[in-house]
Amino acid sequence: MRSAGPDTGRWPVDDVVARLRAPGGYEAFAERVRQAGCCRRPVRLSGRVTTTGPTGQPVVLFDTATLPDRVLLKACGTRRETLCPPCAAVYRGDAFALVVAGLRGGKGIPDDITSHPAVLTTFTAPSFGPVHRRRSDGTCHPTGLRCPHGTALVCGRRHADSDPVVGQPLCPDCYDYEGAVLFNAGVSELWRRTTIYALRELGRLAGLSVRQAERTLRLSYVKVVEFQRRGSVHVHAVVRVDHRGDEDGSPPAVSGELLAGALLAAARRVSAPPPGPGSAARLRWGSQADVAVIGDSDDGRRRAAAYTAKYACKGSDADGVLDHRFRGGVPHHLELPAHLRALAETAWRLGDRPDLGHLRLHLWAHTCGHRGHFLTKSRRYSTTFGQLRTDRQRWRVEHGHAEGDQVSESPATGQWRFEGVGYRSTGDAWLAAGIAEAERLGRRAAWEDRRWASATSPEPGSSPVEVS
Ligand SMILES: [Zn+2]
Ligand SMILES: [Zn+2]
Ligand SMILES: [Zn+2]
């Protein structure tokens, strides 16, 4: 096998041998890889950090010239499992910490937040045409009419969950691709309106006027979008009710059941305006909505958080084909199921329409129209990803684990040069993958040892969501 790295023409094994013979050898390289969190495609930076000494002379604090290959490796930090599993695991851990802090305290949120009513919701997209599916009784579409294209909208099969045909339309010509893309593009606005409606509805159920409800109550939430097999987004959210102005204080006198009822009523009634003058229909949720009250037990709150966090690392397709933005339309060589390709191409085409210019769909064709972040939260819900990263950096610096992080903590000035992304050779990438696997197994063994040693549940930072 020829090397796929920039130094093509060499055998990976030659690169491995060269690495082992280099100054510091394997250990020096492995240390760099571990410091970059075993990232699969780290950013390579060269440069130095300087500060001013007591007499005004420049003092070099850190120089990449002292490192193997004279570069610092910085983790890519992606949330996408398909791009970089080690970085996605870190992201998922952070997502869990963020969600769980809003449910049971920690990270600056008091523990008695547990007494605030909270629910776990799932809202779905409406139908844009019949697709192959697996209903609870195992059937797909045992009966159906013939469509205008002459296709019988019937499927008598019983699909396994893993069947790739699930989510594909029975008649692609009937499928409302534009509607599907515009729903994905407008789902954040639909969610925003849903929370406003739900707050008023909650007030109404509790005997408050709209004004009173808006003045005294607040819905804090964290939401994650998940792509269904048919390429439309689902929204999973944890919603908590607080007193406005005293969000961390005592809980309002409403129950979780009341909150659940208010959200369901809102989901049924709410709509958002069509995204452009050319599109007629207002956006609405699909008929399948699910709202479950999260109890105040520690276990229930952890499970709700783990459930929400697990969706935060998924992309718009399971294989990661759509992990990157397109430059000039959907490339022909991309191996995409026809349905997903049609969605992405529709999104790209809608991106040309002046009346939809504000949606900037060329930037979001790879996510079938869904714009922006997969995980978002309201401001008061809990801590932020930024704060969690800062805390982790501080911990690493205090425990002497990170030169690169020391750099960004320092009040000194750094001059950096971007040298590239990924390992310099296939041999290095092989070695790094081996180091990552050893680390993962080490963590798993440590976690199992701890679990074995104590009958109590594991601490949050080492929860199974990190090591599974
Ligand atoms: Zn990475
Ligand atoms: Zn079917
Ligand atoms: Zn048809």
Coordinates of C-alpha atoms and ligand atoms in Angstrom, one line a residue:
M1 CA 0.0 0.0 0.0
R2 CA 1.3 3.4 -0.9
S3 CA 1.3 6.2 1.5
A4 CA -1.6 8.6 1.3
G5 CA 0.2 11.4 3.1
P6 CA 1.8 14.4 1.6
D7 CA 5.1 12.5 1.3
T8 CA 3.6 10.1 -1.2
G9 CA 5.8 7.6 -2.7
R10 CA 7.2 6.2 0.6
W11 CA 6.0 3.1 2.2
P12 CA 4.2 3.6 5.6
V13 CA 6.6 1.2 7.2
D14 CA 9.5 3.4 6.1
D15 CA 7.8 6.3 7.9
V16 CA 7.3 4.2 11.0
V17 CA 11.0 3.2 11.0
A18 CA 12.0 6.8 10.4
R19 CA 9.9 7.9 13.4
L20 CA 11.4 5.3 15.7
R21 CA 14.9 6.4 14.8
A22 CA 14.1 10.1 15.1
P23 CA 15.3 12.1 18.2
G24 CA 13.3 10.9 21.2
G25 CA 11.9 8.1 19.0
Y26 CA 8.5 6.7 19.6
E27 CA 8.1 8.0 23.1
A28 CA 8.5 11.7 22.1
F29 CA 6.0 11.2 19.3
A30 CA 3.6 9.3 21.5
E31 CA 3.7 12.1 24.1
R32 CA 2.7 14.7 21.4
V33 CA -0.1 12.5 20.2
R34 CA -1.4 12.0 23.8
Q35 CA -1.2 15.7 24.5
A36 CA -3.4 16.3 21.4
G37 CA -6.0 13.9 22.9
C38 CA -5.0 11.2 20.3
C39 CA -6.8 13.3 17.7
R40 CA -7.0 11.6 14.2
R41 CA -6.3 14.8 12.3
P42 CA -4.6 17.3 14.5
V43 CA -3.7 20.8 13.3
R44 CA 0.1 21.3 13.1
L45 CA 1.3 24.6 14.3
S46 CA 4.9 26.0 14.5
G47 CA 5.9 29.0 16.5
R48 CA 7.0 30.3 19.9
V49 CA 5.6 32.0 22.9
T50 CA 7.5 34.9 24.4
T51 CA 7.0 37.1 27.4
T52 CA 8.8 40.1 28.8
G53 CA 11.4 39.5 31.5
P54 CA 11.9 41.7 34.6
T55 CA 14.4 43.9 32.9
G56 CA 12.3 44.2 29.7
Q57 CA 14.2 41.6 27.8
P58 CA 12.2 39.0 25.7
V59 CA 12.0 35.6 27.3
V60 CA 11.0 32.5 25.2
L61 CA 8.6 30.4 27.2
F62 CA 7.9 27.8 24.6
D63 CA 9.3 27.0 21.2
T64 CA 8.0 24.3 18.9
A65 CA 11.7 23.9 17.7
T66 CA 12.1 21.7 20.7
L67 CA 9.4 19.3 19.7
P68 CA 9.5 16.3 17.3
D69 CA 9.2 17.7 13.7
R70 CA 9.3 21.2 15.3
V71 CA 5.5 21.3 15.4
L72 CA 2.8 21.4 18.0
L73 CA -0.2 19.1 17.5
K74 CA -3.5 20.7 18.4
A75 CA -6.7 18.5 18.6
C76 CA -9.2 19.2 15.9
G77 CA -12.0 19.3 18.5
T78 CA -14.7 18.1 16.2
R79 CA -18.0 16.7 17.5
R80 CA -18.4 14.3 14.6
E81 CA -17.8 10.7 15.4
T82 CA -17.1 10.0 11.8
L83 CA -14.3 12.6 11.5
C84 CA -12.4 12.0 14.7
P85 CA -13.6 9.5 17.4
P86 CA -11.3 10.7 20.2
C87 CA -12.3 14.4 19.8
A88 CA -16.0 13.4 19.4
A89 CA -15.7 11.4 22.7
V90 CA -14.4 14.6 24.5
Y91 CA -17.2 16.6 22.9
R92 CA -19.8 14.0 24.0
G93 CA -18.4 14.1 27.6
D94 CA -18.7 17.9 27.5
A95 CA -22.3 17.7 26.1
F96 CA -23.2 15.2 28.9
A97 CA -21.6 17.5 31.6
L98 CA -23.5 20.5 30.2
V99 CA -26.9 18.8 30.1
V100 CA -26.5 17.0 33.4
A101 CA -25.4 20.2 35.2
G102 CA -28.8 21.8 34.3
L103 CA -30.6 18.8 35.8
R104 CA -28.8 18.0 39.0
G105 CA -26.4 20.9 39.6
G106 CA -22.6 21.2 39.4
K107 CA -20.5 23.4 37.2
G108 CA -21.8 26.5 39.0
I109 CA -25.4 25.4 39.2
P110 CA -26.7 24.7 42.7
D111 CA -27.6 21.1 43.5
D112 CA -31.2 21.9 44.4
I113 CA -31.9 22.6 40.7
T114 CA -33.0 18.9 41.0
S115 CA -36.3 20.2 42.5
H116 CA -37.2 22.2 39.3
P117 CA -39.7 20.4 37.1
A118 CA -38.1 19.2 33.9
V119 CA -39.1 17.2 30.8
L120 CA -37.5 15.4 27.9
T121 CA -39.2 16.1 24.6
T122 CA -38.9 14.8 21.1
F123 CA -40.5 16.7 18.3
T124 CA -40.4 15.3 14.7
A125 CA -40.7 16.7 11.2
P126 CA -44.0 16.3 9.4
S127 CA -44.3 13.9 6.4
F128 CA -42.9 15.0 3.1
G129 CA -44.1 11.8 1.3
P130 CA -44.3 8.1 2.3
V131 CA -41.0 6.4 3.1
H132 CA -40.1 2.9 3.9
R133 CA -40.4 2.4 7.6
R134 CA -40.7 0.0 10.5
R135 CA -43.9 0.6 12.4
S136 CA -44.4 -0.8 15.9
D137 CA -46.2 -3.9 14.4
G138 CA -43.3 -4.4 12.0
T139 CA -45.1 -3.4 8.9
C140 CA -44.1 -0.8 6.3
H141 CA -47.0 0.3 4.1
P142 CA -49.2 -2.8 3.7
T143 CA -51.9 -0.8 1.9
G144 CA -51.8 2.4 -0.1
L145 CA -53.0 4.2 -3.3
R146 CA -51.3 4.5 -6.7
C147 CA -49.5 7.9 -7.0
P148 CA -49.8 10.2 -10.1
H149 CA -46.6 8.7 -11.4
G150 CA -48.2 5.3 -11.5
T151 CA -46.3 3.9 -8.5
A152 CA -48.2 1.8 -6.0
L153 CA -47.5 3.4 -2.6
V154 CA -47.4 0.0 -1.0
C155 CA -44.7 -2.1 0.6
G156 CA -45.6 -5.4 2.2
R157 CA -42.1 -6.1 3.6
R158 CA -41.1 -6.1 7.2
H159 CA -37.9 -4.1 7.3
A160 CA -35.1 -4.8 9.8
D161 CA -33.9 -1.6 11.5
S162 CA -30.6 -1.9 9.7
D163 CA -32.3 -2.2 6.3
P164 CA -30.8 0.7 4.2
V165 CA -34.1 1.1 2.4
V166 CA -35.7 2.5 5.6
G167 CA -36.2 6.2 5.2
Q168 CA -36.1 6.1 1.4
P169 CA -39.3 7.3 -0.4
L170 CA -41.7 4.9 -2.0
C171 CA -41.9 7.3 -4.9
P172 CA -39.0 9.8 -5.1
D173 CA -41.0 11.9 -7.7
C174 CA -43.8 12.4 -5.1
Y175 CA -41.4 13.4 -2.3
D176 CA -41.5 17.0 -1.3
Y177 CA -37.8 17.7 -1.3
E178 CA -38.1 21.4 -1.1
G179 CA -40.5 21.2 1.8
A180 CA -38.1 18.8 3.6
V181 CA -35.1 21.2 3.1
L182 CA -37.1 24.2 4.2
F183 CA -38.3 22.5 7.3
N184 CA -34.7 21.6 8.3
A185 CA -33.7 25.3 7.6
G186 CA -36.6 26.7 9.7
V187 CA -36.6 24.2 12.6
S188 CA -34.7 26.6 15.0
E189 CA -37.3 29.3 14.5
L190 CA -40.1 26.8 14.9
W191 CA -38.5 25.7 18.2
R192 CA -38.1 29.3 19.4
R193 CA -41.8 29.9 18.8
T194 CA -42.7 26.6 20.5
T195 CA -40.9 27.7 23.7
I196 CA -42.8 31.0 23.7
Y197 CA -46.2 29.3 23.2
A198 CA -45.4 26.7 25.8
L199 CA -44.5 29.3 28.4
R200 CA -47.9 31.0 27.9
E201 CA -49.7 27.7 27.9
L202 CA -47.9 26.7 31.1
G203 CA -49.1 30.0 32.6
R204 CA -52.6 29.4 31.5
L205 CA -52.7 25.9 33.0
A206 CA -51.4 27.4 36.2
G207 CA -54.0 30.1 36.2
L208 CA -51.7 33.0 35.2
S209 CA -52.3 35.7 32.5
V210 CA -49.9 35.8 29.6
R211 CA -48.2 38.9 31.2
Q212 CA -47.9 37.2 34.5
A213 CA -46.5 34.0 32.9
E214 CA -43.9 36.0 30.9
R215 CA -42.9 38.0 34.0
T216 CA -42.5 35.2 36.5
L217 CA -41.6 32.0 34.6
R218 CA -38.7 31.0 32.4
L219 CA -38.2 27.9 30.3
S220 CA -34.5 26.9 30.2
Y221 CA -33.5 24.3 27.8
V222 CA -30.8 22.4 25.9
K223 CA -31.8 21.0 22.5
V224 CA -30.1 18.6 20.1
V225 CA -31.1 18.0 16.6
E226 CA -30.9 14.5 15.2
F227 CA -31.2 13.5 11.5
Q228 CA -33.7 10.8 10.9
R229 CA -33.1 8.2 8.2
R230 CA -35.3 10.2 5.8
G231 CA -33.0 13.2 6.1
S232 CA -35.3 15.4 8.2
V233 CA -34.4 16.6 11.7
H234 CA -35.8 15.6 15.0
V235 CA -35.5 17.8 18.0
H236 CA -34.6 16.3 21.4
A237 CA -34.7 18.7 24.2
V238 CA -34.5 18.9 28.0
V239 CA -36.8 21.7 29.2
R240 CA -36.7 23.0 32.7
V241 CA -39.0 25.6 34.3
D242 CA -37.5 28.3 36.5
H243 CA -38.5 31.6 38.2
R244 CA -37.5 34.4 36.0
G245 CA -34.8 36.5 37.6
D246 CA -34.0 33.8 40.2
E247 CA -33.3 30.8 37.8
D248 CA -31.2 28.9 40.3
G249 CA -33.5 29.6 43.3
S250 CA -36.6 27.8 44.5
P251 CA -38.7 26.0 41.9
P252 CA -42.0 27.6 40.6
A253 CA -45.2 26.1 41.9
V254 CA -45.9 24.0 38.7
S255 CA -45.5 20.3 38.1
G256 CA -43.6 18.4 35.5
E257 CA -46.9 17.1 34.2
L258 CA -48.1 20.6 33.7
L259 CA -44.9 21.5 31.8
A260 CA -45.3 18.4 29.7
G261 CA -48.9 19.3 28.8
A262 CA -47.9 22.8 27.9
L263 CA -45.2 21.7 25.6
L264 CA -47.4 19.1 23.9
A265 CA -50.2 21.7 23.4
A266 CA -47.6 24.2 22.0
A267 CA -46.2 21.6 19.6
R268 CA -49.6 20.9 18.2
R269 CA -50.6 24.5 17.7
V270 CA -47.4 26.4 16.8
S271 CA -46.3 27.3 13.3
A272 CA -43.6 29.4 11.8
P273 CA -43.9 31.6 8.7
P274 CA -42.7 30.1 5.4
P275 CA -39.0 30.9 4.9
G276 CA -39.6 32.7 1.6
P277 CA -42.3 34.3 -0.5
G278 CA -42.1 31.5 -3.0
S279 CA -42.9 28.8 -0.4
A280 CA -46.6 28.7 0.7
A281 CA -46.8 26.5 3.7
R282 CA -46.1 27.5 7.2
L283 CA -43.7 25.2 9.1
R284 CA -45.2 22.9 11.7
W285 CA -44.1 19.9 13.7
G286 CA -45.1 16.4 12.7
S287 CA -47.8 14.6 14.5
Q288 CA -45.4 12.4 16.5
A289 CA -44.4 14.2 19.6
D290 CA -43.1 12.7 22.8
V291 CA -42.8 14.5 26.2
A292 CA -41.7 12.6 29.3
V293 CA -41.4 14.1 32.8
I294 CA -37.9 13.7 34.2
G295 CA -38.2 12.6 37.8
D296 CA -36.0 14.2 40.5
S297 CA -34.1 10.9 41.1
D298 CA -30.4 11.2 40.3
D299 CA -30.5 8.2 38.1
G300 CA -33.4 9.5 36.0
R301 CA -31.7 12.8 35.5
R302 CA -28.4 11.2 34.5
R303 CA -30.2 9.0 32.0
A304 CA -32.0 11.9 30.4
A305 CA -28.7 13.7 30.1
A306 CA -26.9 10.7 28.5
Y307 CA -29.8 10.2 26.1
T308 CA -29.6 13.9 25.0
A309 CA -25.8 13.9 24.8
K310 CA -25.5 10.9 22.6
Y311 CA -27.2 12.7 19.7
A312 CA -24.8 15.5 19.9
C313 CA -22.0 13.7 18.0
K314 CA -24.1 12.5 15.0
G315 CA -24.0 14.2 11.6
S316 CA -26.5 14.3 8.7
D317 CA -25.5 10.8 7.6
A318 CA -24.2 7.7 9.4
D319 CA -21.2 7.3 7.2
G320 CA -19.8 10.8 7.5
V321 CA -20.1 11.5 3.7
L322 CA -21.7 14.8 4.5
D323 CA -19.3 16.0 7.1
H324 CA -17.9 18.8 5.0
R325 CA -19.3 21.8 3.2
F326 CA -19.7 21.8 -0.5
R327 CA -17.8 24.3 -2.7
G328 CA -19.6 24.1 -6.1
G329 CA -22.6 21.8 -5.6
V330 CA -22.8 18.2 -4.5
P331 CA -19.8 16.4 -5.9
H332 CA -20.7 13.6 -8.3
H333 CA -18.1 11.2 -6.8
L334 CA -19.7 11.3 -3.3
E335 CA -21.2 7.9 -2.5
L336 CA -24.6 9.0 -1.2
P337 CA -27.9 7.2 -1.1
A338 CA -30.1 8.7 -3.9
H339 CA -32.5 10.2 -1.4
L340 CA -29.8 12.0 0.6
R341 CA -28.2 13.2 -2.6
A342 CA -31.6 14.6 -3.7
L343 CA -32.0 16.4 -0.5
A344 CA -28.5 17.9 -0.6
E345 CA -28.9 18.9 -4.3
T346 CA -32.3 20.5 -3.5
A347 CA -30.7 22.5 -0.7
W348 CA -27.9 23.6 -3.1
R349 CA -30.5 24.6 -5.8
L350 CA -32.6 26.5 -3.3
G351 CA -29.4 28.3 -2.3
D352 CA -29.5 29.9 -5.8
R353 CA -32.9 31.5 -5.2
P354 CA -32.8 35.2 -4.3
D355 CA -35.9 35.0 -2.2
L356 CA -34.2 32.4 0.0
G357 CA -30.9 34.2 0.1
H358 CA -31.2 34.9 3.8
L359 CA -31.1 31.1 4.5
R360 CA -27.6 30.9 2.9
L361 CA -28.3 27.3 1.8
H362 CA -25.1 26.8 -0.1
L363 CA -23.4 26.8 3.3
W364 CA -25.9 24.2 4.6
A365 CA -26.5 21.9 1.7
H366 CA -24.3 19.2 3.3
T367 CA -26.7 19.3 6.3
C368 CA -29.7 19.1 4.0
G369 CA -30.7 22.6 4.9
H370 CA -30.2 22.5 8.7
R371 CA -28.3 25.6 9.7
G372 CA -26.0 26.1 12.6
H373 CA -25.3 24.1 15.7
F374 CA -26.5 20.6 16.5
L375 CA -26.6 21.3 20.2
T376 CA -27.9 24.7 21.5
K377 CA -29.0 25.8 24.9
S378 CA -30.8 28.8 26.4
R379 CA -28.5 31.1 28.3
R380 CA -29.6 30.2 31.8
Y381 CA -29.8 26.4 31.4
S382 CA -26.3 25.6 32.7
T383 CA -22.6 26.1 31.8
T384 CA -21.1 26.5 28.3
F385 CA -18.8 24.4 26.1
G386 CA -16.3 27.2 26.3
Q387 CA -16.3 27.2 30.2
L388 CA -15.9 23.4 30.2
R389 CA -12.9 23.6 27.9
T390 CA -11.4 26.3 30.0
D391 CA -11.9 24.2 33.1
R392 CA -10.2 21.2 31.4
Q393 CA -7.3 23.3 30.2
R394 CA -6.8 24.7 33.7
W395 CA -6.9 21.2 35.2
R396 CA -4.4 19.9 32.6
V397 CA -2.0 22.8 33.3
E398 CA -2.3 22.5 37.1
H399 CA -1.5 18.8 36.7
G400 CA 1.4 19.4 34.3
H401 CA -0.2 17.6 31.4
A402 CA -0.1 20.2 28.7
E403 CA 2.6 22.4 27.3
G404 CA 0.3 23.6 24.4
D405 CA -2.4 24.5 26.9
Q406 CA 0.0 26.3 29.1
V407 CA 0.7 28.5 26.1
S408 CA -2.9 29.6 25.7
E409 CA -3.2 30.2 29.5
S410 CA -0.1 32.4 29.6
P411 CA -0.4 36.2 29.4
A412 CA 2.5 36.1 27.0
T413 CA 2.3 36.6 23.2
G414 CA 2.5 33.7 20.8
Q415 CA 3.4 33.8 17.1
W416 CA 2.0 30.8 15.3
R417 CA 2.2 29.4 11.8
F418 CA -0.3 27.0 10.4
E419 CA 1.6 24.0 9.0
G420 CA -1.2 21.7 8.0
V421 CA -3.9 19.3 9.2
G422 CA -3.4 15.7 10.0
Y423 CA -0.3 13.6 10.4
R424 CA 2.6 14.2 8.1
S425 CA 2.7 10.6 6.8
T426 CA 0.6 7.5 6.7
G427 CA 3.1 5.9 9.0
D428 CA 2.6 8.6 11.6
A429 CA -1.2 8.2 11.3
W430 CA -0.8 4.4 11.8
L431 CA 1.3 5.0 15.0
A432 CA -1.2 7.6 16.3
A433 CA -4.1 5.2 15.7
G434 CA -2.3 2.6 17.8
I435 CA -1.6 5.1 20.6
A436 CA -5.2 6.1 20.6
E437 CA -6.4 2.5 20.8
A438 CA -4.0 1.8 23.7
E439 CA -5.2 4.9 25.5
R440 CA -8.8 3.9 25.0
L441 CA -8.3 0.4 26.3
G442 CA -6.3 1.8 29.2
R443 CA -9.2 4.1 30.1
R444 CA -11.7 1.3 29.7
A445 CA -9.7 -1.0 32.0
A446 CA -9.3 1.8 34.6
W447 CA -13.1 2.5 34.5
E448 CA -13.9 -1.2 34.9
D449 CA -11.4 -1.5 37.8
R450 CA -13.1 1.5 39.5
R451 CA -16.5 0.0 38.9
W452 CA -15.4 -3.3 40.2
A453 CA -13.8 -1.7 43.3
S454 CA -16.8 0.3 44.3
A455 CA -20.4 -0.6 44.5
T456 CA -21.4 3.0 43.9
S457 CA -22.1 4.5 40.5
P458 CA -19.1 5.9 38.6
E459 CA -18.3 9.6 38.8
P460 CA -19.8 11.8 36.0
G461 CA -16.5 12.4 34.2
S462 CA -15.9 8.7 33.8
S463 CA -19.4 7.7 32.9
P464 CA -20.0 4.9 30.4
V465 CA -20.9 7.4 27.7
E466 CA -17.2 8.2 27.5
V467 CA -15.8 4.7 27.1
S468 CA -18.5 2.8 25.3
Ligands
ZN1 ZN -9.6 15.3 16.5
ZN2 ZN -41.0 -0.7 2.8
ZN3 ZN -45.2 9.4 -7.4

